[in-house]
């Protein structure tokens, strides 16, 4: 065998595991913990190189360096995931089982060829991730949501719920968060649409961002939250903290799962209720998915205007229906019409975003909630994206255009100092 390509995968993994064990035996872990991280990495890398070079393994210099880097990643990082986490083009990392790792690039899934040694190796990496944020995953609690240092969202599920072994999903957050300018360049929305949305945020309208999984709801929420004035106090509430607000006056709250005895859980509804006692100017809920919708709407209706949140839904009308269903989870015997009136009074606009078949994200509609008519929530579209098919390269073709309708909240925005240009509601753009 001349090089690592002729190694069987299992044989290569065994060589790496043996060297890893030898190196750990030679390390003074207590001293390592007191050493600055950069210095510690350099010292350990030197030790790894010396150990690898002293072993009679049939590897070239480049392959020995690769092996040394992989062992360094095992000690300080997340093992085989490290090169993927360093790749800015990767938006999702999906580990279906220890030897099947996929990534999403440009909205498309592709296999990586990377592998963990076995289920135990994958479990070790999962434990390292969740323990950093004070969470745990074991047979008694086999599902967990966590986050990485850069804010990337992590979900892990293990046996007995995951039949083929531990499963790990990482929704990446780039080192450089997507900006409004990036969204325009990517044709996620147009300048007039952004002008309207930014005026809505500055004018303290309550906005619900709706979309499917991976549509870009949180990214859009991050962009819109950037238009909240720096002088305002913002309280964010999330299941797993991932919002990256740039303002100075931000209080970040995160839910807590139950402990090993099944006690001590703190849910979003409790945090929403508590946030009302914290004198917030704005409340930003990462995603409403349960009875906290009632308290969120109550806050929007009682002086906490300009709040932002997201919801999973396939259309703007489905989004309001979901909020209505979540309202009923609070077990309050409120008539349907009263519920709809509360929703219409609380939510001024619904922004629908979607991931299309070519992997691109588009703001499909910006719709105003106009009230309740004949016991039905009434809406009108201000901007829409009209699909016109797919070109030869598989890209979705379409047109962003204003419907020509001037929203009822335009007068309210004008009173708040955010005047909308009449030409805004006549814009059109082909993509």
mmCIF file with all atom_site columns, C-alpha atoms in Angstrom, residues 103-263:
data_model
loop_
_atom_site.group_PDB
_atom_site.id
_atom_site.type_symbol
_atom_site.label_atom_id
_atom_site.label_alt_id
_atom_site.label_comp_id
_atom_site.label_asym_id
_atom_site.label_entity_id
_atom_site.label_seq_id
_atom_site.pdbx_PDB_ins_code
_atom_site.Cartn_x
_atom_site.Cartn_y
_atom_site.Cartn_z
_atom_site.occupancy
_atom_site.B_iso_or_equiv
_atom_site.pdbx_formal_charge
_atom_site.auth_seq_id
_atom_site.auth_comp_id
_atom_site.auth_asym_id
_atom_site.auth_atom_id
_atom_site.pdbx_PDB_model_num
ATOM 1   C CA . UNK A 1 103 ? -24.096 18.907 2.900  1.00 0.00 ? 103 UNK A CA 1
ATOM 2   C CA . UNK A 1 104 ? -26.196 21.557 1.231  1.00 0.00 ? 104 UNK A CA 1
ATOM 3   C CA . UNK A 1 105 ? -24.464 23.980 -1.119 1.00 0.00 ? 105 UNK A CA 1
ATOM 4   C CA . UNK A 1 106 ? -26.407 26.570 -3.076 1.00 0.00 ? 106 UNK A CA 1
ATOM 5   C CA . UNK A 1 107 ? -29.689 24.976 -2.060 1.00 0.00 ? 107 UNK A CA 1
ATOM 6   C CA . UNK A 1 108 ? -28.686 21.499 -3.347 1.00 0.00 ? 108 UNK A CA 1
ATOM 7   C CA . UNK A 1 109 ? -27.819 18.385 -1.301 1.00 0.00 ? 109 UNK A CA 1
ATOM 8   C CA . UNK A 1 110 ? -24.658 16.409 -2.066 1.00 0.00 ? 110 UNK A CA 1
ATOM 9   C CA . UNK A 1 111 ? -22.722 13.562 -0.354 1.00 0.00 ? 111 UNK A CA 1
ATOM 10  C CA . UNK A 1 112 ? -19.311 14.382 1.154  1.00 0.00 ? 112 UNK A CA 1
ATOM 11  C CA . UNK A 1 113 ? -17.492 11.067 1.417  1.00 0.00 ? 113 UNK A CA 1
ATOM 12  C CA . UNK A 1 114 ? -16.526 11.985 5.007  1.00 0.00 ? 114 UNK A CA 1
ATOM 13  C CA . UNK A 1 115 ? -17.072 9.451  7.750  1.00 0.00 ? 115 UNK A CA 1
ATOM 14  C CA . UNK A 1 116 ? -16.904 8.946  11.496 1.00 0.00 ? 116 UNK A CA 1
ATOM 15  C CA . UNK A 1 117 ? -15.224 5.825  12.815 1.00 0.00 ? 117 UNK A CA 1
ATOM 16  C CA . UNK A 1 118 ? -18.444 4.358  14.229 1.00 0.00 ? 118 UNK A CA 1
ATOM 17  C CA . UNK A 1 119 ? -21.591 5.274  16.186 1.00 0.00 ? 119 UNK A CA 1
ATOM 18  C CA . UNK A 1 120 ? -19.578 5.791  19.379 1.00 0.00 ? 120 UNK A CA 1
ATOM 19  C CA . UNK A 1 121 ? -17.321 8.314  17.600 1.00 0.00 ? 121 UNK A CA 1
ATOM 20  C CA . UNK A 1 122 ? -20.371 10.250 16.327 1.00 0.00 ? 122 UNK A CA 1
ATOM 21  C CA . UNK A 1 123 ? -21.940 10.165 19.814 1.00 0.00 ? 123 UNK A CA 1
ATOM 22  C CA . UNK A 1 124 ? -18.721 11.601 21.267 1.00 0.00 ? 124 UNK A CA 1
ATOM 23  C CA . UNK A 1 125 ? -18.932 14.585 18.889 1.00 0.00 ? 125 UNK A CA 1
ATOM 24  C CA . UNK A 1 126 ? -22.659 15.092 19.647 1.00 0.00 ? 126 UNK A CA 1
ATOM 25  C CA . UNK A 1 127 ? -21.931 15.043 23.402 1.00 0.00 ? 127 UNK A CA 1
ATOM 26  C CA . UNK A 1 128 ? -19.164 17.616 22.904 1.00 0.00 ? 128 UNK A CA 1
ATOM 27  C CA . UNK A 1 129 ? -21.567 19.964 21.064 1.00 0.00 ? 129 UNK A CA 1
ATOM 28  C CA . UNK A 1 130 ? -24.499 19.746 23.489 1.00 0.00 ? 130 UNK A CA 1
ATOM 29  C CA . UNK A 1 131 ? -22.418 19.858 26.686 1.00 0.00 ? 131 UNK A CA 1
ATOM 30  C CA . UNK A 1 132 ? -20.945 23.233 25.633 1.00 0.00 ? 132 UNK A CA 1
ATOM 31  C CA . UNK A 1 133 ? -24.402 24.823 25.938 1.00 0.00 ? 133 UNK A CA 1
ATOM 32  C CA . UNK A 1 134 ? -25.381 22.992 29.116 1.00 0.00 ? 134 UNK A CA 1
ATOM 33  C CA . UNK A 1 135 ? -27.612 20.400 27.468 1.00 0.00 ? 135 UNK A CA 1
ATOM 34  C CA . UNK A 1 136 ? -27.518 16.621 27.375 1.00 0.00 ? 136 UNK A CA 1
ATOM 35  C CA . UNK A 1 137 ? -28.567 13.743 25.164 1.00 0.00 ? 137 UNK A CA 1
ATOM 36  C CA . UNK A 1 138 ? -28.923 10.144 26.332 1.00 0.00 ? 138 UNK A CA 1
ATOM 37  C CA . UNK A 1 139 ? -31.393 7.261  26.232 1.00 0.00 ? 139 UNK A CA 1
ATOM 38  C CA . UNK A 1 140 ? -33.743 8.992  28.664 1.00 0.00 ? 140 UNK A CA 1
ATOM 39  C CA . UNK A 1 141 ? -33.613 12.232 26.626 1.00 0.00 ? 141 UNK A CA 1
ATOM 40  C CA . UNK A 1 142 ? -32.792 11.129 23.065 1.00 0.00 ? 142 UNK A CA 1
ATOM 41  C CA . UNK A 1 143 ? -33.538 14.431 21.261 1.00 0.00 ? 143 UNK A CA 1
ATOM 42  C CA . UNK A 1 144 ? -31.780 17.744 21.762 1.00 0.00 ? 144 UNK A CA 1
ATOM 43  C CA . UNK A 1 145 ? -31.553 21.210 20.207 1.00 0.00 ? 145 UNK A CA 1
ATOM 44  C CA . UNK A 1 146 ? -28.284 23.092 20.712 1.00 0.00 ? 146 UNK A CA 1
ATOM 45  C CA . UNK A 1 147 ? -26.037 25.580 18.945 1.00 0.00 ? 147 UNK A CA 1
ATOM 46  C CA . UNK A 1 148 ? -22.406 25.991 17.982 1.00 0.00 ? 148 UNK A CA 1
ATOM 47  C CA . UNK A 1 149 ? -20.168 28.887 19.046 1.00 0.00 ? 149 UNK A CA 1
ATOM 48  C CA . UNK A 1 150 ? -20.878 30.700 15.743 1.00 0.00 ? 150 UNK A CA 1
ATOM 49  C CA . UNK A 1 151 ? -24.642 30.480 16.342 1.00 0.00 ? 151 UNK A CA 1
ATOM 50  C CA . UNK A 1 152 ? -25.292 27.557 13.976 1.00 0.00 ? 152 UNK A CA 1
ATOM 51  C CA . UNK A 1 153 ? -28.386 25.572 14.953 1.00 0.00 ? 153 UNK A CA 1
ATOM 52  C CA . UNK A 1 154 ? -27.883 21.908 15.913 1.00 0.00 ? 154 UNK A CA 1
ATOM 53  C CA . UNK A 1 155 ? -30.383 19.069 16.292 1.00 0.00 ? 155 UNK A CA 1
ATOM 54  C CA . UNK A 1 156 ? -29.389 15.578 17.381 1.00 0.00 ? 156 UNK A CA 1
ATOM 55  C CA . UNK A 1 157 ? -31.522 12.467 17.757 1.00 0.00 ? 157 UNK A CA 1
ATOM 56  C CA . UNK A 1 158 ? -30.137 9.124  18.926 1.00 0.00 ? 158 UNK A CA 1
ATOM 57  C CA . UNK A 1 159 ? -31.331 5.531  19.444 1.00 0.00 ? 159 UNK A CA 1
ATOM 58  C CA . UNK A 1 160 ? -33.848 4.212  20.339 1.00 0.00 ? 160 UNK A CA 1
ATOM 59  C CA . UNK A 1 161 ? -35.637 6.950  18.363 1.00 0.00 ? 161 UNK A CA 1
ATOM 60  C CA . UNK A 1 162 ? -33.089 6.965  15.505 1.00 0.00 ? 162 UNK A CA 1
ATOM 61  C CA . UNK A 1 163 ? -33.116 3.411  14.178 1.00 0.00 ? 163 UNK A CA 1
ATOM 62  C CA . UNK A 1 164 ? -29.852 3.471  12.180 1.00 0.00 ? 164 UNK A CA 1
ATOM 63  C CA . UNK A 1 165 ? -27.734 5.160  14.849 1.00 0.00 ? 165 UNK A CA 1
ATOM 64  C CA . UNK A 1 166 ? -27.164 8.770  15.985 1.00 0.00 ? 166 UNK A CA 1
ATOM 65  C CA . UNK A 1 167 ? -28.334 11.452 13.572 1.00 0.00 ? 167 UNK A CA 1
ATOM 66  C CA . UNK A 1 168 ? -27.018 15.034 13.538 1.00 0.00 ? 168 UNK A CA 1
ATOM 67  C CA . UNK A 1 169 ? -28.302 18.093 11.641 1.00 0.00 ? 169 UNK A CA 1
ATOM 68  C CA . UNK A 1 170 ? -26.488 21.447 11.619 1.00 0.00 ? 170 UNK A CA 1
ATOM 69  C CA . UNK A 1 171 ? -28.064 24.563 10.099 1.00 0.00 ? 171 UNK A CA 1
ATOM 70  C CA . UNK A 1 172 ? -25.060 26.791 9.425  1.00 0.00 ? 172 UNK A CA 1
ATOM 71  C CA . UNK A 1 173 ? -24.779 30.434 10.363 1.00 0.00 ? 173 UNK A CA 1
ATOM 72  C CA . UNK A 1 174 ? -22.115 32.103 8.282  1.00 0.00 ? 174 UNK A CA 1
ATOM 73  C CA . UNK A 1 175 ? -19.265 33.988 9.906  1.00 0.00 ? 175 UNK A CA 1
ATOM 74  C CA . UNK A 1 176 ? -20.495 37.069 8.039  1.00 0.00 ? 176 UNK A CA 1
ATOM 75  C CA . UNK A 1 177 ? -24.279 37.284 8.472  1.00 0.00 ? 177 UNK A CA 1
ATOM 76  C CA . UNK A 1 178 ? -26.300 37.941 5.327  1.00 0.00 ? 178 UNK A CA 1
ATOM 77  C CA . UNK A 1 179 ? -27.109 41.628 4.956  1.00 0.00 ? 179 UNK A CA 1
ATOM 78  C CA . UNK A 1 180 ? -29.949 43.449 3.235  1.00 0.00 ? 180 UNK A CA 1
ATOM 79  C CA . UNK A 1 181 ? -27.571 44.231 0.367  1.00 0.00 ? 181 UNK A CA 1
ATOM 80  C CA . UNK A 1 182 ? -26.762 40.511 -0.014 1.00 0.00 ? 182 UNK A CA 1
ATOM 81  C CA . UNK A 1 183 ? -30.481 39.685 -0.189 1.00 0.00 ? 183 UNK A CA 1
ATOM 82  C CA . UNK A 1 184 ? -30.976 42.219 -2.996 1.00 0.00 ? 184 UNK A CA 1
ATOM 83  C CA . UNK A 1 185 ? -27.902 40.925 -4.875 1.00 0.00 ? 185 UNK A CA 1
ATOM 84  C CA . UNK A 1 186 ? -29.209 37.345 -4.475 1.00 0.00 ? 186 UNK A CA 1
ATOM 85  C CA . UNK A 1 187 ? -32.599 38.552 -5.778 1.00 0.00 ? 187 UNK A CA 1
ATOM 86  C CA . UNK A 1 188 ? -34.372 37.366 -2.641 1.00 0.00 ? 188 UNK A CA 1
ATOM 87  C CA . UNK A 1 189 ? -36.284 40.653 -2.768 1.00 0.00 ? 189 UNK A CA 1
ATOM 88  C CA . UNK A 1 190 ? -36.127 44.041 -4.511 1.00 0.00 ? 190 UNK A CA 1
ATOM 89  C CA . UNK A 1 191 ? -35.112 47.525 -3.378 1.00 0.00 ? 191 UNK A CA 1
ATOM 90  C CA . UNK A 1 192 ? -38.743 48.740 -3.173 1.00 0.00 ? 192 UNK A CA 1
ATOM 91  C CA . UNK A 1 193 ? -39.715 45.674 -1.106 1.00 0.00 ? 193 UNK A CA 1
ATOM 92  C CA . UNK A 1 194 ? -36.832 46.299 1.293  1.00 0.00 ? 194 UNK A CA 1
ATOM 93  C CA . UNK A 1 195 ? -37.746 49.983 1.457  1.00 0.00 ? 195 UNK A CA 1
ATOM 94  C CA . UNK A 1 196 ? -41.283 49.033 2.515  1.00 0.00 ? 196 UNK A CA 1
ATOM 95  C CA . UNK A 1 197 ? -40.133 46.416 5.054  1.00 0.00 ? 197 UNK A CA 1
ATOM 96  C CA . UNK A 1 198 ? -37.552 48.726 6.649  1.00 0.00 ? 198 UNK A CA 1
ATOM 97  C CA . UNK A 1 199 ? -40.209 51.479 6.958  1.00 0.00 ? 199 UNK A CA 1
ATOM 98  C CA . UNK A 1 200 ? -42.559 48.949 8.595  1.00 0.00 ? 200 UNK A CA 1
ATOM 99  C CA . UNK A 1 201 ? -39.911 48.040 11.189 1.00 0.00 ? 201 UNK A CA 1
ATOM 100 C CA . UNK A 1 202 ? -38.962 51.659 11.888 1.00 0.00 ? 202 UNK A CA 1
ATOM 101 C CA . UNK A 1 203 ? -42.670 52.585 12.065 1.00 0.00 ? 203 UNK A CA 1
ATOM 102 C CA . UNK A 1 204 ? -43.245 49.920 14.743 1.00 0.00 ? 204 UNK A CA 1
ATOM 103 C CA . UNK A 1 205 ? -45.562 47.590 12.834 1.00 0.00 ? 205 UNK A CA 1
ATOM 104 C CA . UNK A 1 206 ? -45.894 44.005 14.056 1.00 0.00 ? 206 UNK A CA 1
ATOM 105 C CA . UNK A 1 207 ? -44.559 41.631 11.377 1.00 0.00 ? 207 UNK A CA 1
ATOM 106 C CA . UNK A 1 208 ? -45.005 37.862 11.043 1.00 0.00 ? 208 UNK A CA 1
ATOM 107 C CA . UNK A 1 209 ? -42.427 36.139 8.800  1.00 0.00 ? 209 UNK A CA 1
ATOM 108 C CA . UNK A 1 210 ? -43.757 32.881 7.368  1.00 0.00 ? 210 UNK A CA 1
ATOM 109 C CA . UNK A 1 211 ? -42.087 30.095 5.377  1.00 0.00 ? 211 UNK A CA 1
ATOM 110 C CA . UNK A 1 212 ? -41.152 26.439 5.202  1.00 0.00 ? 212 UNK A CA 1
ATOM 111 C CA . UNK A 1 213 ? -38.095 24.716 6.654  1.00 0.00 ? 213 UNK A CA 1
ATOM 112 C CA . UNK A 1 214 ? -34.872 26.219 5.304  1.00 0.00 ? 214 UNK A CA 1
ATOM 113 C CA . UNK A 1 215 ? -36.710 29.029 3.522  1.00 0.00 ? 215 UNK A CA 1
ATOM 114 C CA . UNK A 1 216 ? -34.642 31.742 5.222  1.00 0.00 ? 216 UNK A CA 1
ATOM 115 C CA . UNK A 1 217 ? -37.093 33.002 7.866  1.00 0.00 ? 217 UNK A CA 1
ATOM 116 C CA . UNK A 1 218 ? -34.443 33.554 10.544 1.00 0.00 ? 218 UNK A CA 1
ATOM 117 C CA . UNK A 1 219 ? -32.078 35.203 8.042  1.00 0.00 ? 219 UNK A CA 1
ATOM 118 C CA . UNK A 1 220 ? -34.818 37.639 7.013  1.00 0.00 ? 220 UNK A CA 1
ATOM 119 C CA . UNK A 1 221 ? -35.707 38.218 10.679 1.00 0.00 ? 221 UNK A CA 1
ATOM 120 C CA . UNK A 1 222 ? -32.048 39.082 11.357 1.00 0.00 ? 222 UNK A CA 1
ATOM 121 C CA . UNK A 1 223 ? -31.974 41.537 8.440  1.00 0.00 ? 223 UNK A CA 1
ATOM 122 C CA . UNK A 1 224 ? -35.229 43.260 9.441  1.00 0.00 ? 224 UNK A CA 1
ATOM 123 C CA . UNK A 1 225 ? -34.236 43.478 13.100 1.00 0.00 ? 225 UNK A CA 1
ATOM 124 C CA . UNK A 1 226 ? -31.243 45.529 11.961 1.00 0.00 ? 226 UNK A CA 1
ATOM 125 C CA . UNK A 1 227 ? -33.643 48.414 11.254 1.00 0.00 ? 227 UNK A CA 1
ATOM 126 C CA . UNK A 1 228 ? -34.721 48.639 14.910 1.00 0.00 ? 228 UNK A CA 1
ATOM 127 C CA . UNK A 1 229 ? -33.235 51.899 16.294 1.00 0.00 ? 229 UNK A CA 1
ATOM 128 C CA . UNK A 1 230 ? -30.201 51.448 18.536 1.00 0.00 ? 230 UNK A CA 1
ATOM 129 C CA . UNK A 1 231 ? -31.910 53.466 21.271 1.00 0.00 ? 231 UNK A CA 1
ATOM 130 C CA . UNK A 1 232 ? -34.601 50.816 21.860 1.00 0.00 ? 232 UNK A CA 1
ATOM 131 C CA . UNK A 1 233 ? -34.455 47.925 24.334 1.00 0.00 ? 233 UNK A CA 1
ATOM 132 C CA . UNK A 1 234 ? -34.912 44.579 22.571 1.00 0.00 ? 234 UNK A CA 1
ATOM 133 C CA . UNK A 1 235 ? -35.707 41.243 24.229 1.00 0.00 ? 235 UNK A CA 1
ATOM 134 C CA . UNK A 1 236 ? -35.184 38.134 22.057 1.00 0.00 ? 236 UNK A CA 1
ATOM 135 C CA . UNK A 1 237 ? -36.764 34.780 22.926 1.00 0.00 ? 237 UNK A CA 1
ATOM 136 C CA . UNK A 1 238 ? -35.648 31.561 21.218 1.00 0.00 ? 238 UNK A CA 1
ATOM 137 C CA . UNK A 1 239 ? -35.563 27.796 21.613 1.00 0.00 ? 239 UNK A CA 1
ATOM 138 C CA . UNK A 1 240 ? -31.906 27.762 20.602 1.00 0.00 ? 240 UNK A CA 1
ATOM 139 C CA . UNK A 1 241 ? -30.269 31.202 20.433 1.00 0.00 ? 241 UNK A CA 1
ATOM 140 C CA . UNK A 1 242 ? -29.295 32.010 16.852 1.00 0.00 ? 242 UNK A CA 1
ATOM 141 C CA . UNK A 1 243 ? -30.352 35.604 16.204 1.00 0.00 ? 243 UNK A CA 1
ATOM 142 C CA . UNK A 1 244 ? -27.406 37.946 15.659 1.00 0.00 ? 244 UNK A CA 1
ATOM 143 C CA . UNK A 1 245 ? -28.687 41.411 16.504 1.00 0.00 ? 245 UNK A CA 1
ATOM 144 C CA . UNK A 1 246 ? -26.141 44.223 16.235 1.00 0.00 ? 246 UNK A CA 1
ATOM 145 C CA . UNK A 1 247 ? -27.843 46.705 18.560 1.00 0.00 ? 247 UNK A CA 1
ATOM 146 C CA . UNK A 1 248 ? -26.286 47.409 21.957 1.00 0.00 ? 248 UNK A CA 1
ATOM 147 C CA . UNK A 1 249 ? -29.414 47.208 24.120 1.00 0.00 ? 249 UNK A CA 1
ATOM 148 C CA . UNK A 1 250 ? -30.350 43.532 23.575 1.00 0.00 ? 250 UNK A CA 1
ATOM 149 C CA . UNK A 1 251 ? -31.371 40.942 26.193 1.00 0.00 ? 251 UNK A CA 1
ATOM 150 C CA . UNK A 1 252 ? -31.227 37.376 24.866 1.00 0.00 ? 252 UNK A CA 1
ATOM 151 C CA . UNK A 1 253 ? -33.412 34.677 26.450 1.00 0.00 ? 253 UNK A CA 1
ATOM 152 C CA . UNK A 1 254 ? -33.348 30.959 25.657 1.00 0.00 ? 254 UNK A CA 1
ATOM 153 C CA . UNK A 1 255 ? -35.636 28.096 26.665 1.00 0.00 ? 255 UNK A CA 1
ATOM 154 C CA . UNK A 1 256 ? -34.369 25.284 28.884 1.00 0.00 ? 256 UNK A CA 1
ATOM 155 C CA . UNK A 1 257 ? -35.191 21.580 28.498 1.00 0.00 ? 257 UNK A CA 1
ATOM 156 C CA . UNK A 1 258 ? -36.147 19.414 31.506 1.00 0.00 ? 258 UNK A CA 1
ATOM 157 C CA . UNK A 1 259 ? -33.356 17.976 33.669 1.00 0.00 ? 259 UNK A CA 1
ATOM 158 C CA . UNK A 1 260 ? -32.638 14.263 34.102 1.00 0.00 ? 260 UNK A CA 1
ATOM 159 C CA . UNK A 1 261 ? -35.598 14.007 36.502 1.00 0.00 ? 261 UNK A CA 1
ATOM 160 C CA . UNK A 1 262 ? -37.936 15.584 33.956 1.00 0.00 ? 262 UNK A CA 1
ATOM 161 C CA . UNK A 1 263 ? -38.193 18.858 35.885 1.00 0.00 ? 263 UNK A CA 1
#
